[in-house]
Tab-separated table of C-alpha atoms in Angstrom:
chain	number	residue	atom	x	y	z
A	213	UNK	CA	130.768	68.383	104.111
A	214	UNK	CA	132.705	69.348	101.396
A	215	UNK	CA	134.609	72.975	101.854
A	216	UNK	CA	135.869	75.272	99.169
A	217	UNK	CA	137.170	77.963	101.694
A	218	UNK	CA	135.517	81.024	100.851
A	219	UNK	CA	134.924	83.011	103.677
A	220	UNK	CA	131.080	84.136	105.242
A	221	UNK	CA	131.098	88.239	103.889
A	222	UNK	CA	132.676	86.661	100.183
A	223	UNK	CA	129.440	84.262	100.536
A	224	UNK	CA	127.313	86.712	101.266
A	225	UNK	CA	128.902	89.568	98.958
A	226	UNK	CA	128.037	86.681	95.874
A	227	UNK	CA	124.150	86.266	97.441
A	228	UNK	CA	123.694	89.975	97.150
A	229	UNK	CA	124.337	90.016	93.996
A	230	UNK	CA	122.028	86.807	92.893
A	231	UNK	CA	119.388	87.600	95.475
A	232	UNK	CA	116.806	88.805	93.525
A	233	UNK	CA	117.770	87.117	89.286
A	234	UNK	CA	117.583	83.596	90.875
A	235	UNK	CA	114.881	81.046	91.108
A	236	UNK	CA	113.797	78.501	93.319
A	237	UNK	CA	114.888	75.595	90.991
A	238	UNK	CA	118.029	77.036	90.631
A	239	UNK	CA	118.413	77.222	95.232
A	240	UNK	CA	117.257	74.276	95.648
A	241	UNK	CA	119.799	72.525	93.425
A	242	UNK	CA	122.088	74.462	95.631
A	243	UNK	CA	120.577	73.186	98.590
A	244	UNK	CA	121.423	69.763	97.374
A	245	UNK	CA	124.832	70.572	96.810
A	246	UNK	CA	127.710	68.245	98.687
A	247	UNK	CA	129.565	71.902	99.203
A	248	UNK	CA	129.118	73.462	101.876
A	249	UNK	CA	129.555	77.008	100.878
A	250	UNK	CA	126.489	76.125	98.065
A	251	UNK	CA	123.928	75.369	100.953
A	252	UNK	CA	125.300	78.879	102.661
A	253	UNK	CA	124.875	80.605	99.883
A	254	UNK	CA	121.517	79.406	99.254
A	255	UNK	CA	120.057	79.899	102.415
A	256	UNK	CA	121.544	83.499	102.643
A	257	UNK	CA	120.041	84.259	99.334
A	258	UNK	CA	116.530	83.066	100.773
A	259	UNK	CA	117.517	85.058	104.109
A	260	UNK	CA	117.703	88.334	102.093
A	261	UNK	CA	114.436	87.180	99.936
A	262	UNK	CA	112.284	87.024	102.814
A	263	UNK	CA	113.916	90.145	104.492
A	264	UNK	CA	113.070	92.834	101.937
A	265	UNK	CA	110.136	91.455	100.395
A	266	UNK	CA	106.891	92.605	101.775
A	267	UNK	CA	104.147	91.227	100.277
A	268	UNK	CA	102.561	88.182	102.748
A	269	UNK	CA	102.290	85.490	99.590
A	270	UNK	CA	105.840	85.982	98.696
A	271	UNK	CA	107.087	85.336	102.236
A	272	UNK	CA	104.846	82.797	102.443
A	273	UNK	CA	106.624	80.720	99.288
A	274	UNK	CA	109.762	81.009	101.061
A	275	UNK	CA	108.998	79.907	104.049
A	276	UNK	CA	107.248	77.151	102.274
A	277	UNK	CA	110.532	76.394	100.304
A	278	UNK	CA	112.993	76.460	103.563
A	279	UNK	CA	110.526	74.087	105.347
A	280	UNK	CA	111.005	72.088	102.019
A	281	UNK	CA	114.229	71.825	101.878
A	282	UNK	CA	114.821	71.364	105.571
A	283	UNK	CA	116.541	68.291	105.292
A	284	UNK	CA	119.775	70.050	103.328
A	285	UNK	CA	120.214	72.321	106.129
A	286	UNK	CA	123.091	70.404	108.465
A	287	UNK	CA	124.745	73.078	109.737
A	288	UNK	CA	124.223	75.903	112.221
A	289	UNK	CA	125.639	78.597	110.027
């Protein structure tokens, strides 16, 4: 893994505020990032996705799309 040092609440202070504007596409490129912090963020963006949506369908997708994109996820944070 490649590290660019930005700490876990800076990560997740930058997925707040992309949470909801970006797409799929867009995460899993960041999934498929070498840096580390890019495969964070994405996942904690899709964390807070599937935390304040409601609707079954929606939760569905991500689920779908983490299950997906398994493979990218090496880490335990």
């Amino acid at each position: 893994d490649l590290f660019i040092g930005t700490t876990v609440p800076q990560t997740h202070s930058v997925a707040k505020q992309f949470a909801k504007a970006i797409t799929l596409a867009e995460l899993s490129h960041l999934l498929s990032s070498p840096i580390h912090e890019d495969r964070l963020l994405a996942l904690s963006i899709l964390v807070q996705r599937y935390e304040k949506t409601k609707e079954h369908t929606q939760k569905k997708e991500i689920v779908d799309f983490y299950l997906k994109s398994h493979a990218a996820i090496n880490n335990w944070d």
